[in-house]
């Protein structure tokens, strides 16, 4: 059964605070931990851009790591489908994993459609001030559908996939994302560079 509860079910558990605080971790890594939360339609370019950003960050010596949608659904979230409740639980678990990564000092990049505003705001609320960076990969449906890298739009239009975002399930666009990428006008490198610039000017990355 899917549970979206956040309060622990178990009794007698306490949160253990370690000896290393965030500032110490940040100075050891040379940058802060953060979650770059990419959101957008299927085929908008979340995964492609997130991996390019990851590569640019790793080149600068940053501890960066992409949590990719399909990979997580193969493992951690293999019990979840695409109903609204299951999508909510999918994002909740990923948010918790992302928070742990950020707490470890990583710059974690997530590439999930995450269509519901409320679910994204819940993840934001898990993180500290400035640690949640919402990256809206804003690509018009027509372009996503023309790219159709996995052939999913074709299947959805043929009625072979239910609950497909943009076709027969809603997408709630961010109202004020930290980074807004309009990929109709931005190449992958330009889009990735825009994300890295944001991190450099918002006290997440140290000097190159
Ligand atoms: P998502 O992770 O959002 O489902 P993907 O990154 O898997 O999307 O697929 C996006 C596809 O669009 C890729 O094949 C990518 O090469 C292509 N593409 C073309 N132009 C761009 C662009 N400007 N930004 C991002 N992706 C682009």
PDB file of C-alpha atoms in Angstrom, residues 76-183:
ATOM      1  CA  UNK A  76      13.424   2.474  -4.966  1.00  0.00           C
ATOM      2  CA  UNK A  77      10.023   3.287  -6.442  1.00  0.00           C
ATOM      3  CA  UNK A  78       9.388   0.140  -8.481  1.00  0.00           C
ATOM      4  CA  UNK A  79       6.148  -0.375  -6.553  1.00  0.00           C
ATOM      5  CA  UNK A  80       4.669   2.920  -7.788  1.00  0.00           C
ATOM      6  CA  UNK A  81       2.618   3.700 -10.902  1.00  0.00           C
ATOM      7  CA  UNK A  82       1.309   6.991 -12.268  1.00  0.00           C
ATOM      8  CA  UNK A  83      -1.951   7.643 -10.421  1.00  0.00           C
ATOM      9  CA  UNK A  84      -2.035  11.020  -8.627  1.00  0.00           C
ATOM     10  CA  UNK A  85      -1.434   9.289  -5.235  1.00  0.00           C
ATOM     11  CA  UNK A  86       1.467   7.261  -6.567  1.00  0.00           C
ATOM     12  CA  UNK A  87       3.013  10.290  -8.258  1.00  0.00           C
ATOM     13  CA  UNK A  88       2.760  12.102  -4.935  1.00  0.00           C
ATOM     14  CA  UNK A  89       4.483   9.258  -3.104  1.00  0.00           C
ATOM     15  CA  UNK A  90       7.109   9.018  -5.878  1.00  0.00           C
ATOM     16  CA  UNK A  91       8.035  12.667  -5.415  1.00  0.00           C
ATOM     17  CA  UNK A  92       7.909  12.444  -1.615  1.00  0.00           C
ATOM     18  CA  UNK A  93      10.448   9.600  -1.532  1.00  0.00           C
ATOM     19  CA  UNK A  94      12.695  11.282  -4.071  1.00  0.00           C
ATOM     20  CA  UNK A  95      12.499  14.503  -2.080  1.00  0.00           C
ATOM     21  CA  UNK A  96      13.638  12.661   1.044  1.00  0.00           C
ATOM     22  CA  UNK A  97      16.520  11.018  -0.821  1.00  0.00           C
ATOM     23  CA  UNK A  98      17.501  14.364  -2.344  1.00  0.00           C
ATOM     24  CA  UNK A  99      17.464  15.944   1.096  1.00  0.00           C
ATOM     25  CA  UNK A 100      19.837  13.285   2.444  1.00  0.00           C
ATOM     26  CA  UNK A 101      22.191  13.859  -0.497  1.00  0.00           C
ATOM     27  CA  UNK A 102      22.118  17.618   0.031  1.00  0.00           C
ATOM     28  CA  UNK A 103      22.728  17.091   3.730  1.00  0.00           C
ATOM     29  CA  UNK A 104      25.792  15.024   2.835  1.00  0.00           C
ATOM     30  CA  UNK A 105      27.081  18.091   0.983  1.00  0.00           C
ATOM     31  CA  UNK A 106      26.251  17.013  -2.566  1.00  0.00           C
ATOM     32  CA  UNK A 107      24.707  19.083  -5.282  1.00  0.00           C
ATOM     33  CA  UNK A 108      21.958  16.676  -6.255  1.00  0.00           C
ATOM     34  CA  UNK A 109      20.093  17.117  -9.506  1.00  0.00           C
ATOM     35  CA  UNK A 110      16.680  15.534  -9.936  1.00  0.00           C
ATOM     36  CA  UNK A 111      14.982  15.020 -13.289  1.00  0.00           C
ATOM     37  CA  UNK A 112      11.333  14.130 -12.728  1.00  0.00           C
ATOM     38  CA  UNK A 113       8.260  15.523 -14.425  1.00  0.00           C
ATOM     39  CA  UNK A 114       6.877  16.285 -10.931  1.00  0.00           C
ATOM     40  CA  UNK A 115       3.688  17.762 -12.388  1.00  0.00           C
ATOM     41  CA  UNK A 116       2.031  18.873  -9.150  1.00  0.00           C
ATOM     42  CA  UNK A 117       2.987  22.215  -7.635  1.00  0.00           C
ATOM     43  CA  UNK A 118       2.047  21.055  -4.141  1.00  0.00           C
ATOM     44  CA  UNK A 119       4.412  18.080  -4.301  1.00  0.00           C
ATOM     45  CA  UNK A 120       7.310  20.298  -5.394  1.00  0.00           C
ATOM     46  CA  UNK A 121       6.548  22.801  -2.647  1.00  0.00           C
ATOM     47  CA  UNK A 122       6.608  19.983  -0.098  1.00  0.00           C
ATOM     48  CA  UNK A 123      10.123  19.086  -1.162  1.00  0.00           C
ATOM     49  CA  UNK A 124      11.119  22.760  -0.995  1.00  0.00           C
ATOM     50  CA  UNK A 125       9.821  22.822   2.578  1.00  0.00           C
ATOM     51  CA  UNK A 126      12.121  19.908   3.521  1.00  0.00           C
ATOM     52  CA  UNK A 127      15.188  21.951   2.635  1.00  0.00           C
ATOM     53  CA  UNK A 128      16.866  24.978   4.128  1.00  0.00           C
ATOM     54  CA  UNK A 129      16.730  28.507   2.753  1.00  0.00           C
ATOM     55  CA  UNK A 130      18.381  28.674  -0.668  1.00  0.00           C
ATOM     56  CA  UNK A 131      18.990  24.918  -0.850  1.00  0.00           C
ATOM     57  CA  UNK A 132      16.086  24.116  -3.155  1.00  0.00           C
ATOM     58  CA  UNK A 133      16.592  25.404  -6.673  1.00  0.00           C
ATOM     59  CA  UNK A 134      13.603  24.824  -8.907  1.00  0.00           C
ATOM     60  CA  UNK A 135      14.642  24.614 -12.553  1.00  0.00           C
ATOM     61  CA  UNK A 136      11.694  24.888 -14.914  1.00  0.00           C
ATOM     62  CA  UNK A 137      12.500  23.229 -18.235  1.00  0.00           C
ATOM     63  CA  UNK A 138       9.907  25.111 -20.184  1.00  0.00           C
ATOM     64  CA  UNK A 139       9.429  23.432 -23.539  1.00  0.00           C
ATOM     65  CA  UNK A 140       6.097  23.731 -25.356  1.00  0.00           C
ATOM     66  CA  UNK A 141       4.111  20.512 -25.628  1.00  0.00           C
ATOM     67  CA  UNK A 142       4.317  20.634 -29.455  1.00  0.00           C
ATOM     68  CA  UNK A 143       8.117  20.589 -29.306  1.00  0.00           C
ATOM     69  CA  UNK A 144       8.206  17.782 -26.702  1.00  0.00           C
ATOM     70  CA  UNK A 145       5.819  15.821 -28.841  1.00  0.00           C
ATOM     71  CA  UNK A 146       7.867  16.406 -31.992  1.00  0.00           C
ATOM     72  CA  UNK A 147      11.062  15.279 -30.159  1.00  0.00           C
ATOM     73  CA  UNK A 148       9.309  12.313 -28.543  1.00  0.00           C
ATOM     74  CA  UNK A 149      12.672  10.720 -27.600  1.00  0.00           C
ATOM     75  CA  UNK A 150      11.071   7.628 -26.090  1.00  0.00           C
ATOM     76  CA  UNK A 151       8.047   7.376 -28.400  1.00  0.00           C
ATOM     77  CA  UNK A 152       5.752   7.954 -25.424  1.00  0.00           C
ATOM     78  CA  UNK A 153       3.635  10.749 -26.906  1.00  0.00           C
ATOM     79  CA  UNK A 154       2.829   8.556 -29.861  1.00  0.00           C
ATOM     80  CA  UNK A 155       1.677   5.806 -27.507  1.00  0.00           C
ATOM     81  CA  UNK A 156      -0.284   8.257 -25.344  1.00  0.00           C
ATOM     82  CA  UNK A 157      -2.062   9.729 -28.405  1.00  0.00           C
ATOM     83  CA  UNK A 158      -2.903   6.186 -29.491  1.00  0.00           C
ATOM     84  CA  UNK A 159      -4.553   5.644 -26.101  1.00  0.00           C
ATOM     85  CA  UNK A 160      -1.931   3.120 -24.999  1.00  0.00           C
ATOM     86  CA  UNK A 161      -0.803   5.139 -21.953  1.00  0.00           C
ATOM     87  CA  UNK A 162      -3.209   6.585 -19.424  1.00  0.00           C
ATOM     88  CA  UNK A 163      -2.303   9.461 -17.096  1.00  0.00           C
ATOM     89  CA  UNK A 164       0.327  10.825 -19.486  1.00  0.00           C
ATOM     90  CA  UNK A 165       1.310  14.349 -18.466  1.00  0.00           C
ATOM     91  CA  UNK A 166       0.342  16.966 -21.028  1.00  0.00           C
ATOM     92  CA  UNK A 167      -2.000  14.608 -22.894  1.00  0.00           C
ATOM     93  CA  UNK A 168      -4.415  13.167 -20.373  1.00  0.00           C
ATOM     94  CA  UNK A 169      -2.926  14.292 -17.053  1.00  0.00           C
ATOM     95  CA  UNK A 170      -2.189  17.860 -15.928  1.00  0.00           C
ATOM     96  CA  UNK A 171       1.122  19.699 -15.618  1.00  0.00           C
ATOM     97  CA  UNK A 172       1.225  22.595 -13.172  1.00  0.00           C
ATOM     98  CA  UNK A 173       4.004  24.947 -14.265  1.00  0.00           C
ATOM     99  CA  UNK A 174       6.109  26.634 -11.567  1.00  0.00           C
ATOM    100  CA  UNK A 175       5.000  30.209 -10.824  1.00  0.00           C
ATOM    101  CA  UNK A 176       8.400  31.560  -9.818  1.00  0.00           C
ATOM    102  CA  UNK A 177      11.168  29.047 -10.467  1.00  0.00           C
ATOM    103  CA  UNK A 178      14.712  29.992  -9.452  1.00  0.00           C
ATOM    104  CA  UNK A 179      15.856  29.141 -12.995  1.00  0.00           C
ATOM    105  CA  UNK A 180      13.624  29.297 -16.080  1.00  0.00           C
ATOM    106  CA  UNK A 181      14.930  27.546 -19.190  1.00  0.00           C
ATOM    107  CA  UNK A 182      13.050  28.106 -22.418  1.00  0.00           C
ATOM    108  CA  UNK A 183      14.627  25.396 -24.498  1.00  0.00           C
TER     109      UNK A 183
END
